[in-house]
PDB file of C-alpha atoms in Angstrom:
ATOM      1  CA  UNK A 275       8.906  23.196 -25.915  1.00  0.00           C
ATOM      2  CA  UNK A 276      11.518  21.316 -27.682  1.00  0.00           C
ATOM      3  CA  UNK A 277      13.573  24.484 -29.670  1.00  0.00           C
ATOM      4  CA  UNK A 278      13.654  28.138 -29.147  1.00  0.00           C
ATOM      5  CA  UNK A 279      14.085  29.094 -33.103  1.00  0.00           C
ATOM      6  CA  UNK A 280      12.235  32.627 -33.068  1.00  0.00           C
ATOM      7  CA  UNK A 281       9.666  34.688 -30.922  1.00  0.00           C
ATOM      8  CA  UNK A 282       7.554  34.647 -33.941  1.00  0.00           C
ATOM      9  CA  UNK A 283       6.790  30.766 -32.944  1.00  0.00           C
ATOM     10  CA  UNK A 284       6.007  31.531 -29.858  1.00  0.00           C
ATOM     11  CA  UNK A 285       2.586  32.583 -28.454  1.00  0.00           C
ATOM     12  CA  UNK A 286       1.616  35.030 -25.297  1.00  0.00           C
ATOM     13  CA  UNK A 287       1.252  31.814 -22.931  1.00  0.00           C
ATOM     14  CA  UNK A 288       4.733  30.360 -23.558  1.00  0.00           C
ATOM     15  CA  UNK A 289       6.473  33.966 -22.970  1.00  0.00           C
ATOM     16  CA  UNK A 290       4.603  35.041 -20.238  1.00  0.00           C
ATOM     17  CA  UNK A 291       5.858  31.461 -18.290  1.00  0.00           C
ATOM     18  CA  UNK A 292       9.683  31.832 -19.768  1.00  0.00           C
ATOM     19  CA  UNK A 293       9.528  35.352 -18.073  1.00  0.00           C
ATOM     20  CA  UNK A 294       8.085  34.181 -14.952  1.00  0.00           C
ATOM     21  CA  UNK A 295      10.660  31.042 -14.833  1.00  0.00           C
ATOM     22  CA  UNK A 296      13.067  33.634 -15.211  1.00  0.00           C
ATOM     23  CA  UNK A 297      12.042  35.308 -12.242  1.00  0.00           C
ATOM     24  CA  UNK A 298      12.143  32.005 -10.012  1.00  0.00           C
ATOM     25  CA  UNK A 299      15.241  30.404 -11.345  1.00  0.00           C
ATOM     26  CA  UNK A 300      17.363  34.422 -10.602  1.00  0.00           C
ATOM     27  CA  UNK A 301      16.014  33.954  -7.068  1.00  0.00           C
ATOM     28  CA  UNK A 302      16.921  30.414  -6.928  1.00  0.00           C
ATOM     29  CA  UNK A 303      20.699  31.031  -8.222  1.00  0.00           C
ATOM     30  CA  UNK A 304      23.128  28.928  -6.251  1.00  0.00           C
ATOM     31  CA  UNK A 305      20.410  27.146  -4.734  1.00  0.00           C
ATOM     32  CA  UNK A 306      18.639  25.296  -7.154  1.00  0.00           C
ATOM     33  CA  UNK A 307      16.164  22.785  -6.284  1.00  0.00           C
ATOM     34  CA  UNK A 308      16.478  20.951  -9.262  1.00  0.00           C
ATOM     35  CA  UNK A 309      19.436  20.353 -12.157  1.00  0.00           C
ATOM     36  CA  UNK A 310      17.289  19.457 -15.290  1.00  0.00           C
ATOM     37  CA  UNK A 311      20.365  18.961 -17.542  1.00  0.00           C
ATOM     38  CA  UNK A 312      21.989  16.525 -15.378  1.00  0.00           C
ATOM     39  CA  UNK A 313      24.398  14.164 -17.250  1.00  0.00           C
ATOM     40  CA  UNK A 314      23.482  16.478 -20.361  1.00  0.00           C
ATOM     41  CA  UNK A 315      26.243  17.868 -22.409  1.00  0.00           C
ATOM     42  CA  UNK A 316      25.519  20.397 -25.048  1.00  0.00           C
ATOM     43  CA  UNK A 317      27.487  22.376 -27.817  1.00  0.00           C
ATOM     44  CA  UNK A 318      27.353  26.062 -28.667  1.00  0.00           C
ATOM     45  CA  UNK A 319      28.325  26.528 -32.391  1.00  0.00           C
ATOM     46  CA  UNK A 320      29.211  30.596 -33.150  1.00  0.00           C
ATOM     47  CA  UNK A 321      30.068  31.638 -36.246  1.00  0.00           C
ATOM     48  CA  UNK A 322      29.224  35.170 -34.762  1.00  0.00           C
ATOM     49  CA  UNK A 323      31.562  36.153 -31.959  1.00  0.00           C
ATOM     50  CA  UNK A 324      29.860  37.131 -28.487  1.00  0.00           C
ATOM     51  CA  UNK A 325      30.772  38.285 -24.978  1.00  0.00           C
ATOM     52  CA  UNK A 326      27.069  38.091 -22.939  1.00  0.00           C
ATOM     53  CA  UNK A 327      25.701  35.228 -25.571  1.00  0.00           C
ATOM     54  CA  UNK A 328      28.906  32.879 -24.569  1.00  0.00           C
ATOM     55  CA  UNK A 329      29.154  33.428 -21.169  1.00  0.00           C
ATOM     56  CA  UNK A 330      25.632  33.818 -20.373  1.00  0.00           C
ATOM     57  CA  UNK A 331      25.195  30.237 -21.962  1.00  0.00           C
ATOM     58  CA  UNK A 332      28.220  28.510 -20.203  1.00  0.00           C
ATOM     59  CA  UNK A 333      27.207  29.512 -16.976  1.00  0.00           C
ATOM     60  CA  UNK A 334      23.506  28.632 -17.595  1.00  0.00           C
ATOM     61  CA  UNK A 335      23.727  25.431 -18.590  1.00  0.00           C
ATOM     62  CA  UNK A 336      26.818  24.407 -15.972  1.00  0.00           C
ATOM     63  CA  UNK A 337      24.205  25.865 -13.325  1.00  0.00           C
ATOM     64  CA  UNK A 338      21.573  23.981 -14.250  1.00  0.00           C
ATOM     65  CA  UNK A 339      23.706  20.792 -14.142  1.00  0.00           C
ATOM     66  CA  UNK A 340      25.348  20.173 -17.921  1.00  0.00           C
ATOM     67  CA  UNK A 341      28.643  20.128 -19.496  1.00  0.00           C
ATOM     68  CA  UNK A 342      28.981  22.077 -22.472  1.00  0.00           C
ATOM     69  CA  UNK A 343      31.404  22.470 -25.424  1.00  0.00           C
ATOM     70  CA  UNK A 344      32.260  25.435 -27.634  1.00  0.00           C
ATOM     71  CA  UNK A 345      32.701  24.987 -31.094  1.00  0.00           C
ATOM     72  CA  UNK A 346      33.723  28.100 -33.526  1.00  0.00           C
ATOM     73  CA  UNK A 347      33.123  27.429 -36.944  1.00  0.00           C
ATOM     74  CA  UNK A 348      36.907  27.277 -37.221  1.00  0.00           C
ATOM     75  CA  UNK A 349      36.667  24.244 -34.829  1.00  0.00           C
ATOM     76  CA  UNK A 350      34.807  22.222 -37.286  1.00  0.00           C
ATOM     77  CA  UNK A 351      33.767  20.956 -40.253  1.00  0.00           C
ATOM     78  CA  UNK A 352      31.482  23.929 -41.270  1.00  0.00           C
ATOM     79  CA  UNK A 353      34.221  26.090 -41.631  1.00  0.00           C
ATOM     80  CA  UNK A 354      35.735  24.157 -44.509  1.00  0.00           C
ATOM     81  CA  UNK A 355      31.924  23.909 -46.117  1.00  0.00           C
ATOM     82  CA  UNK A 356      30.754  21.109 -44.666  1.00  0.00           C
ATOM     83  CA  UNK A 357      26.986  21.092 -45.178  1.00  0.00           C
ATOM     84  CA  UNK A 358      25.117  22.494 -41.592  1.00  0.00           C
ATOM     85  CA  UNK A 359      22.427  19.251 -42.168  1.00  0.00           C
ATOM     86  CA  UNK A 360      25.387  17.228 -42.207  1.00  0.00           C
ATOM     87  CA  UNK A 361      27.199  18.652 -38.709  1.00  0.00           C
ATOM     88  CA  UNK A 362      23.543  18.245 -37.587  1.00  0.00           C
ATOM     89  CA  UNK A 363      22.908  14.663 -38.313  1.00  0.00           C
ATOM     90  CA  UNK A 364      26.699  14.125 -36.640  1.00  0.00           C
ATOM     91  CA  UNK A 365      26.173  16.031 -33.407  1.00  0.00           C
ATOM     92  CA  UNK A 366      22.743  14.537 -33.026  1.00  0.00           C
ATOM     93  CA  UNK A 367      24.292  11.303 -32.516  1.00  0.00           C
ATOM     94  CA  UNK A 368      26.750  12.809 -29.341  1.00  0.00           C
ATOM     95  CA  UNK A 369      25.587  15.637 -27.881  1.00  0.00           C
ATOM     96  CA  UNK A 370      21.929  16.389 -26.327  1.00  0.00           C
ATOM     97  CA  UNK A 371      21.484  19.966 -27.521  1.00  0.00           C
ATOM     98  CA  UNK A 372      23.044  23.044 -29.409  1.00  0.00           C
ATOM     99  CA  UNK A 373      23.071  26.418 -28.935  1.00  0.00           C
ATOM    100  CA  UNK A 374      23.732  28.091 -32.352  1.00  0.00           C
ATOM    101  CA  UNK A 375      24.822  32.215 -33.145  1.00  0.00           C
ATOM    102  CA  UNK A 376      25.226  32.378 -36.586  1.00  0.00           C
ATOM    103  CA  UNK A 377      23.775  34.931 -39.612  1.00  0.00           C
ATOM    104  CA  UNK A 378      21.518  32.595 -41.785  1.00  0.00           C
ATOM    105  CA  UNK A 379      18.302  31.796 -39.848  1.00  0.00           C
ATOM    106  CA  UNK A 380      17.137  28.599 -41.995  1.00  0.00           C
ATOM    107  CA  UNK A 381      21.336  27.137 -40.518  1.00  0.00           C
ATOM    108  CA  UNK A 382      18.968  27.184 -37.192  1.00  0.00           C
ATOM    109  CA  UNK A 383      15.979  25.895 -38.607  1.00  0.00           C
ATOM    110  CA  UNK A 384      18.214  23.475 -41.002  1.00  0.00           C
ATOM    111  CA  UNK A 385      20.122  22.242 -37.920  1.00  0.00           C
ATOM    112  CA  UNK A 386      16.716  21.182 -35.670  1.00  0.00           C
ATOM    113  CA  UNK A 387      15.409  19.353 -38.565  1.00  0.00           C
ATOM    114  CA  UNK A 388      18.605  17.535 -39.118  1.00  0.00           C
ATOM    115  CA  UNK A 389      19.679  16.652 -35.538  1.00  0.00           C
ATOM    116  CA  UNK A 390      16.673  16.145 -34.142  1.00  0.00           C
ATOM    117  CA  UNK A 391      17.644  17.193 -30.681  1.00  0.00           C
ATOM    118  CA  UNK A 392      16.761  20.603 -28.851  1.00  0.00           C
ATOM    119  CA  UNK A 393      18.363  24.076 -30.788  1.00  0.00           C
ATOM    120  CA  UNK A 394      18.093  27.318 -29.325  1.00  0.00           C
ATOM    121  CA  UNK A 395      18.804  30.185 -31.814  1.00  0.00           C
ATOM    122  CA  UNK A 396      21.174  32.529 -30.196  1.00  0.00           C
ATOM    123  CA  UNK A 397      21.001  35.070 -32.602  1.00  0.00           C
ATOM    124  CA  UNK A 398      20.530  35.188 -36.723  1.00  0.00           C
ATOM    125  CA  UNK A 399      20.210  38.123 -38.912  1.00  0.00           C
ATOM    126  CA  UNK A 400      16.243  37.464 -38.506  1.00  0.00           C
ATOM    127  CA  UNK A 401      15.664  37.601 -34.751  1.00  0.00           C
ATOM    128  CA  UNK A 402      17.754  37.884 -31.481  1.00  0.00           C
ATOM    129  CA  UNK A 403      14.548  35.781 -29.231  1.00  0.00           C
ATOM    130  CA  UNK A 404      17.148  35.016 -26.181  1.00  0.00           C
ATOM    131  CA  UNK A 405      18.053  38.719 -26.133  1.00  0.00           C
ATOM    132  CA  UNK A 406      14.059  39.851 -26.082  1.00  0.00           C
ATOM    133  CA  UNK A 407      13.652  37.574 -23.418  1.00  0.00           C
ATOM    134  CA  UNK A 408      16.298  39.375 -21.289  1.00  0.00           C
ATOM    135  CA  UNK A 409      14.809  42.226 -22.113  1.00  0.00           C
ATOM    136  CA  UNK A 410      11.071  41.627 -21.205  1.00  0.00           C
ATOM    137  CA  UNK A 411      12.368  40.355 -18.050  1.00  0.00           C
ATOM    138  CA  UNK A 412      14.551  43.699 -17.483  1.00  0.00           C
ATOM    139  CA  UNK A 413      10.605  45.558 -18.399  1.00  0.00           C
ATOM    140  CA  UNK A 414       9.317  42.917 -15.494  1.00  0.00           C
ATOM    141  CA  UNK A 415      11.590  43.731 -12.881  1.00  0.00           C
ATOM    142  CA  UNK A 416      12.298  47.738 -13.481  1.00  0.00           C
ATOM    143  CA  UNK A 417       8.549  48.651 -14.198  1.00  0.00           C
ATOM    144  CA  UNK A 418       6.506  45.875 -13.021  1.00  0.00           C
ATOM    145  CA  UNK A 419       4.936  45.263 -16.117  1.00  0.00           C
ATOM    146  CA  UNK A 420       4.426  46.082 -20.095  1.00  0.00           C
ATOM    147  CA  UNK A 421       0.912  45.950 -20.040  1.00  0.00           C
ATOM    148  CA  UNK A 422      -0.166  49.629 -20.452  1.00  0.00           C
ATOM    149  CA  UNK A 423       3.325  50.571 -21.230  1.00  0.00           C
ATOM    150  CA  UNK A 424       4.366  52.017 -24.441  1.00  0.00           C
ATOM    151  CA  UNK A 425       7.608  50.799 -25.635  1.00  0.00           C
ATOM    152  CA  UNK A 426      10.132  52.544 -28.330  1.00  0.00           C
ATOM    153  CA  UNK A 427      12.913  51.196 -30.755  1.00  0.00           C
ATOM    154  CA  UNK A 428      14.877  53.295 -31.876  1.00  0.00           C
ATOM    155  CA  UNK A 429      17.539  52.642 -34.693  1.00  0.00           C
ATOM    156  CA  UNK A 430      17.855  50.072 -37.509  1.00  0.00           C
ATOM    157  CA  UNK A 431      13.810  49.293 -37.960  1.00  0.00           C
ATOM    158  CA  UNK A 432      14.892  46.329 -39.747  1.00  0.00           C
ATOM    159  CA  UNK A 433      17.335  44.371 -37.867  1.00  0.00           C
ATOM    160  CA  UNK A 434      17.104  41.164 -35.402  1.00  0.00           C
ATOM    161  CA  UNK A 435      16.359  43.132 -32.672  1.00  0.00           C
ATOM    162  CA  UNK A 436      13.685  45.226 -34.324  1.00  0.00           C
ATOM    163  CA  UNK A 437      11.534  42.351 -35.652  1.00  0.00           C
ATOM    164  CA  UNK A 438      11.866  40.344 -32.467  1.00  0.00           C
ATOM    165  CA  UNK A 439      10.827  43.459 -30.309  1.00  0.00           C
ATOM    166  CA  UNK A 440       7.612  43.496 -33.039  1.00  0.00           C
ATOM    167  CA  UNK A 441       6.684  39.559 -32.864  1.00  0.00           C
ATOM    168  CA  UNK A 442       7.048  40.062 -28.447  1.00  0.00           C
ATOM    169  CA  UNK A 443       4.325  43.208 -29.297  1.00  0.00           C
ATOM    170  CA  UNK A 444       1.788  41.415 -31.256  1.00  0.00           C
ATOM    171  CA  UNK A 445       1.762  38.332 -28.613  1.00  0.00           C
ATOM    172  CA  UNK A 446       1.707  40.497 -25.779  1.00  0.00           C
ATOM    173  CA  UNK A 447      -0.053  43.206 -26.851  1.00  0.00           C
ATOM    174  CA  UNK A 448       1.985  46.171 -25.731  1.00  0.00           C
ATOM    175  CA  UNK A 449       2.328  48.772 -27.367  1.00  0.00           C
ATOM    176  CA  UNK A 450       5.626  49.467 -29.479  1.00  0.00           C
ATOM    177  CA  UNK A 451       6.771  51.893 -31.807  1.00  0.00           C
ATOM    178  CA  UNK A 452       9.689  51.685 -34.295  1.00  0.00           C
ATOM    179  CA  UNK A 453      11.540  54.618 -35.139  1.00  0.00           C
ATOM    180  CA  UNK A 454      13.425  54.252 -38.089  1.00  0.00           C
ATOM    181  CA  UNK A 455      14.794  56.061 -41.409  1.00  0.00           C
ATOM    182  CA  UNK A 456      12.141  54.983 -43.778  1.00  0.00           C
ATOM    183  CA  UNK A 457      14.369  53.016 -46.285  1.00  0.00           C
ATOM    184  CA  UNK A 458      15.354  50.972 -42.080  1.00  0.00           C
ATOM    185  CA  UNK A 459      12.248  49.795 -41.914  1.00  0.00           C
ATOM    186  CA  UNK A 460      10.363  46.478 -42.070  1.00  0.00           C
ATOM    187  CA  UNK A 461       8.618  46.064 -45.297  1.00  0.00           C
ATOM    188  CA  UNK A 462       5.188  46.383 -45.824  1.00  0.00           C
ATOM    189  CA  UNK A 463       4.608  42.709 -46.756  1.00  0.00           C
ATOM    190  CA  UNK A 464       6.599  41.960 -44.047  1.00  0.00           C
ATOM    191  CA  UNK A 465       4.212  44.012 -41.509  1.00  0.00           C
ATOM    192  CA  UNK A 466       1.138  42.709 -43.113  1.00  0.00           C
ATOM    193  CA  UNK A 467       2.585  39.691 -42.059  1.00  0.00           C
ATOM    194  CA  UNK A 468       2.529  39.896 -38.658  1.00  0.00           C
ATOM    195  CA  UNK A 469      -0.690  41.810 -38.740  1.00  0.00           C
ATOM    196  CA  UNK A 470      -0.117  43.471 -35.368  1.00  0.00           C
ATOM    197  CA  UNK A 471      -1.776  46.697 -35.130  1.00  0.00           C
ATOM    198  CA  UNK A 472      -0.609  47.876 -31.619  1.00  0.00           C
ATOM    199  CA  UNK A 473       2.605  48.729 -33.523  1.00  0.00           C
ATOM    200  CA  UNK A 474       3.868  52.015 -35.180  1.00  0.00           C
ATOM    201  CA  UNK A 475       6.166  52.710 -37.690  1.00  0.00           C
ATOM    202  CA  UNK A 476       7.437  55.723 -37.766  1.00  0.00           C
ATOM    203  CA  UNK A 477      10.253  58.006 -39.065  1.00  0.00           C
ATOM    204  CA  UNK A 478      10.467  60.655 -36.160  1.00  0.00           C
ATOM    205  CA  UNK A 479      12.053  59.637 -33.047  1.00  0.00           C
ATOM    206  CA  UNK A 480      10.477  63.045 -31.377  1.00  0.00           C
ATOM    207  CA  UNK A 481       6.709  61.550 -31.454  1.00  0.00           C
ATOM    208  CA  UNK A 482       7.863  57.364 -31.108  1.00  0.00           C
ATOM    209  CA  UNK A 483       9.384  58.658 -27.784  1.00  0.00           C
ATOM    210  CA  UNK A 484       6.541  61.129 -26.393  1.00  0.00           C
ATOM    211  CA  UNK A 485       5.476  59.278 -23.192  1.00  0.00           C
ATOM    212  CA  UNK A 486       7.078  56.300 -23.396  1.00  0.00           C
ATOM    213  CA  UNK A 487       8.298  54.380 -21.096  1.00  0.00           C
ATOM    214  CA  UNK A 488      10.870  52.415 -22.276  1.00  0.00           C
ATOM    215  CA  UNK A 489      13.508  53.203 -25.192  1.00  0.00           C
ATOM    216  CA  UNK A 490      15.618  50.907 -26.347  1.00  0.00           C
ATOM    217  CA  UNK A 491      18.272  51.102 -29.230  1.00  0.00           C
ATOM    218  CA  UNK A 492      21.435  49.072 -30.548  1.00  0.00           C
ATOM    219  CA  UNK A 493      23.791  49.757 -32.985  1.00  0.00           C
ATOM    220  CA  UNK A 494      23.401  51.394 -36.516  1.00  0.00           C
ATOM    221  CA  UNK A 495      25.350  48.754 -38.388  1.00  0.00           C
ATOM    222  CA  UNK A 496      24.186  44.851 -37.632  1.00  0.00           C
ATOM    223  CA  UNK A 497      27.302  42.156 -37.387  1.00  0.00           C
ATOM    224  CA  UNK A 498      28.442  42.242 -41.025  1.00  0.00           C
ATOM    225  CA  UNK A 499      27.313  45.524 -41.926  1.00  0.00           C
ATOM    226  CA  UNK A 500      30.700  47.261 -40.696  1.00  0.00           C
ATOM    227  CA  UNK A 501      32.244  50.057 -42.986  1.00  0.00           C
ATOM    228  CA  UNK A 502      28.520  50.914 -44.396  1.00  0.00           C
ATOM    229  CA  UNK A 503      28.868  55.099 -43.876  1.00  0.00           C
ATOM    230  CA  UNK A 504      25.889  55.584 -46.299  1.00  0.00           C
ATOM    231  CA  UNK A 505      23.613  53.524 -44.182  1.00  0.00           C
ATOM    232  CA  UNK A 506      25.217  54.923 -41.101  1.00  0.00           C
ATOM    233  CA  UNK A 507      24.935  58.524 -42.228  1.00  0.00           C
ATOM    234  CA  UNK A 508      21.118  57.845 -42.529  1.00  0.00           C
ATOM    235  CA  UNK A 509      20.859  57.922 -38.504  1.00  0.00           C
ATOM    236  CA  UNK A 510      22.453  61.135 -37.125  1.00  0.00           C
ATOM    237  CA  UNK A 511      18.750  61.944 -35.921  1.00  0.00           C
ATOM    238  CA  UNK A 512      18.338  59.102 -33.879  1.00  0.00           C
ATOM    239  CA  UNK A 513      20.595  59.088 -31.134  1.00  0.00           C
ATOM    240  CA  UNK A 514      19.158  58.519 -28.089  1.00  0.00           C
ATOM    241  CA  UNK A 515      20.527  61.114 -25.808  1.00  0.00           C
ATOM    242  CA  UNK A 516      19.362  63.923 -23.155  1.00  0.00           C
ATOM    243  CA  UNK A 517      17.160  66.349 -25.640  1.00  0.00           C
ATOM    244  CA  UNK A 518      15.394  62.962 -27.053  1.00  0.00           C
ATOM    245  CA  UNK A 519      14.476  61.601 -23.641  1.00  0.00           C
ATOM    246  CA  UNK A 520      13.537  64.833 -22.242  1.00  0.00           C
ATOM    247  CA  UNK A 521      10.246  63.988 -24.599  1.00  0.00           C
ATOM    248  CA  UNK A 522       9.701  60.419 -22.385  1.00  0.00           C
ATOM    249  CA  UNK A 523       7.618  59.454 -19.375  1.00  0.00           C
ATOM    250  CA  UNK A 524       9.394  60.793 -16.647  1.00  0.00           C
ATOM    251  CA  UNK A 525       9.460  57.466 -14.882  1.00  0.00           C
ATOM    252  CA  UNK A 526      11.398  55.835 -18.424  1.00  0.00           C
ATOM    253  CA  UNK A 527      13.634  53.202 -18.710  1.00  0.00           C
ATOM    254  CA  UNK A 528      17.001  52.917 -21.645  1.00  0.00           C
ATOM    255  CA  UNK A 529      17.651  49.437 -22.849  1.00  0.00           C
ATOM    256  CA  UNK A 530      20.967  48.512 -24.751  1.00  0.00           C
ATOM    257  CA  UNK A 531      21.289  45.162 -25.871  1.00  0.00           C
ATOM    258  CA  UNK A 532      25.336  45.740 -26.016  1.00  0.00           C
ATOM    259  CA  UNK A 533      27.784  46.409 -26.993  1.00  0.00           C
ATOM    260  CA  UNK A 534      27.161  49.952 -27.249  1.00  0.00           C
ATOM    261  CA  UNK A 535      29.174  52.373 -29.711  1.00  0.00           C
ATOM    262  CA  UNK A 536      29.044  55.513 -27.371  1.00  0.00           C
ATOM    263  CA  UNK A 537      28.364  59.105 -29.148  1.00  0.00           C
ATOM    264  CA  UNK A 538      26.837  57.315 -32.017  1.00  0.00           C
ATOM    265  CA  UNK A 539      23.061  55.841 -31.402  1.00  0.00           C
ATOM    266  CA  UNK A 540      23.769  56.430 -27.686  1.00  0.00           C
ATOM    267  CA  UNK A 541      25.018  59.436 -25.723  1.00  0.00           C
ATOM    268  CA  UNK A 542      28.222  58.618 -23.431  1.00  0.00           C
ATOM    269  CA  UNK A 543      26.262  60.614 -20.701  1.00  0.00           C
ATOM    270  CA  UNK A 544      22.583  58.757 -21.077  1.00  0.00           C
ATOM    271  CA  UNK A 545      24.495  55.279 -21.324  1.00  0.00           C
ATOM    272  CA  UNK A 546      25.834  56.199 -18.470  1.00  0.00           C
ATOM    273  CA  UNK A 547      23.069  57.622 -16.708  1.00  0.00           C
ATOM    274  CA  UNK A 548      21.289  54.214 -17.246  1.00  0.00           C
ATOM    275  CA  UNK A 549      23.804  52.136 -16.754  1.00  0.00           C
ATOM    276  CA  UNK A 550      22.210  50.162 -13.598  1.00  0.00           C
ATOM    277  CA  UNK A 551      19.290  49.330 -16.029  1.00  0.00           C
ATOM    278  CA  UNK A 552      21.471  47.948 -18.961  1.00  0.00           C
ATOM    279  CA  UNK A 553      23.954  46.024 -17.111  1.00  0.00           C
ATOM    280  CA  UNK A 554      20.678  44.648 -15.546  1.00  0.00           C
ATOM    281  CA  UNK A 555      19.722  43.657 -19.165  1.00  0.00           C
ATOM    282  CA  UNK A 556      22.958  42.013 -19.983  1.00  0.00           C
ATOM    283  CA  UNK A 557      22.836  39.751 -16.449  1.00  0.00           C
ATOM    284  CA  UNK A 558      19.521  38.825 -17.206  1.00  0.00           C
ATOM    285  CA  UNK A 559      20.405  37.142 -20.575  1.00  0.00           C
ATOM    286  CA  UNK A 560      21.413  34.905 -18.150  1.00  0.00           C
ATOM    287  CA  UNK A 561      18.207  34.028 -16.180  1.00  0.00           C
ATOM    288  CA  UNK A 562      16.471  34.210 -19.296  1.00  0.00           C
ATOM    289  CA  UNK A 563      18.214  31.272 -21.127  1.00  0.00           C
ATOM    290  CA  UNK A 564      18.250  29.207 -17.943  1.00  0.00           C
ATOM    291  CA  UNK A 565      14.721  29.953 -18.366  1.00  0.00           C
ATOM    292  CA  UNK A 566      14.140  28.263 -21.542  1.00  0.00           C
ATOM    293  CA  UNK A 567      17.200  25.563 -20.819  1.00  0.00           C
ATOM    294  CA  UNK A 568      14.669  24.485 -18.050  1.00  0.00           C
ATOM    295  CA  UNK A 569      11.571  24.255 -20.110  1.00  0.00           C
ATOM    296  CA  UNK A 570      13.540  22.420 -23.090  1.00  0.00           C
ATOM    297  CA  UNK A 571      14.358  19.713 -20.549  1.00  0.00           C
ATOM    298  CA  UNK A 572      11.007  19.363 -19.340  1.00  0.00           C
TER     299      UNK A 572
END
């Protein structure tokens, strides 16, 4: 594994041993038995700020033995238009890896080519993979498995988080339903795409949440979407809140990928509720990118 650029390019093998890594390298903390990016030092280039992506990346790649450097795109070239091939062909020459956050996925793609050294895609407006990771690993630990499990999203159908929720279901072969107004949700060509018939789109979040077992939402308006009220106004019925989870499994689970706008796609009294669970989700972001920091430096 040289780049983590989407789940989509991933297969059930390669997430199934990221998860269990995971697993081994949370246990391990402070005592690792190995530092695989020893006399590494890598960048993180954000052109999309973060609280959990930063941190979560500084401390996993200082635990497992690297230095690394942040770089805003006001801290370089690419904020005065310098092409991202040519950043890429620069920092290939200095640095051993990058960790990118930015809203065009081909910049991620662009910049793998171009460097030629390992690039891990910390979030584009296609796919949020290190997130999904976190989160499988959250499914892992508070329910022992997906397998059998019928998993909800519930929100913007056609966001990052949406599409990389539906490329971890067709690999893993969960199954996962997306409820979403019907103009927020992946297009058909799009779905024929990934071809994965264990998952449902649907536009009432009543019948995507009957039974399930875990629900998991994020906000109404992506990074760059702010001050949309028609799109928001679309969602009023798709909160997830007591009365909505009062149709679930009884032994459910709430993800939030954060940060959370309380009172609007959750309730301040369910985030609450499942707060153990989420703040579980954000730590594991952690263990999940030392996860594939690891298998990059194998």
């Amino acid at each position: 594994m040289k780049h983590l650029l989407s789940i989509e390019e991933l297969d059930a093998p390669t997430l199934n041993a990221l998860i269990d890594s995971a697993v081994t390298l949370k246990a391990e903390r402070g005592n690792h038995s190995t530092q695989p990016l020893a006399g590494q030092t890598w960048a993180m280039i954000f052109t999309k700020s973060s609280t959990r992506t930063r941190v979560s990346f500084e401390v996993g790649v200082r635990e497992l033995g690297g230095s690394i450097m942040f770089l805003s795109s006001n801290d370089i070239q690419l904020g005065r238009g310098e092409p991202i091939k040519d950043t890429a062909r620069v920092l290939g020459r200095m640095i051993h890896g990058c960790i990118i956050r930015t809203f065009d996925q081909q910049d991620v793609v662009d910049f793998s080519d171009f460097s030629e050294i390992p690039t891990i895609n910390a979030l584009t407006d296609e796919e949020h993979p290190c997130q999904i990771l976190a989160d499988l690993l959250t499914v892992k630990e508070k329910l022992g498995t997906w397998e059998g499990k019928k998993c909800v999203f519930i929100g913007d159908g056609d966001n990052n988080m949406s599409r990389s929720w539906i490329w971890a279901a067709k690999y893993l072969g969960f199954e996962l339903v997306v409820a979403a107004p019907e103009s927020c949700q992946p297009p058909k060509d799009w779905m024929d795409k990934v071809n994965a018939p264990n998952v449902t789109l649907t536009s009432d979040p009543v019948e995507a949440v009957k039974g399930a077992h875990v629900i998991n939402t994020d906000v109404w308006l992506s990074m760059g979407q702010e001050g949309q009220a028609e799109k928001e106004a679309l969602f009023g019925d798709y909160q997830v809140n007591a009365e909505l989870l009062s149709h679930a499994a009884d032994d459910h689970i709430v993800l939030h990928c954060l940060p959370a706008y309380r009172e609007k796609e959750i309730s301040e009294a369910i985030l609450e509720l499942h707060a153990d669970t989420i703040f579980q989700q954000a730590e594991n972001r952690l263990h999940a990118q030392k996860a594939v920091l690891a298998a990059i430096a194998q």
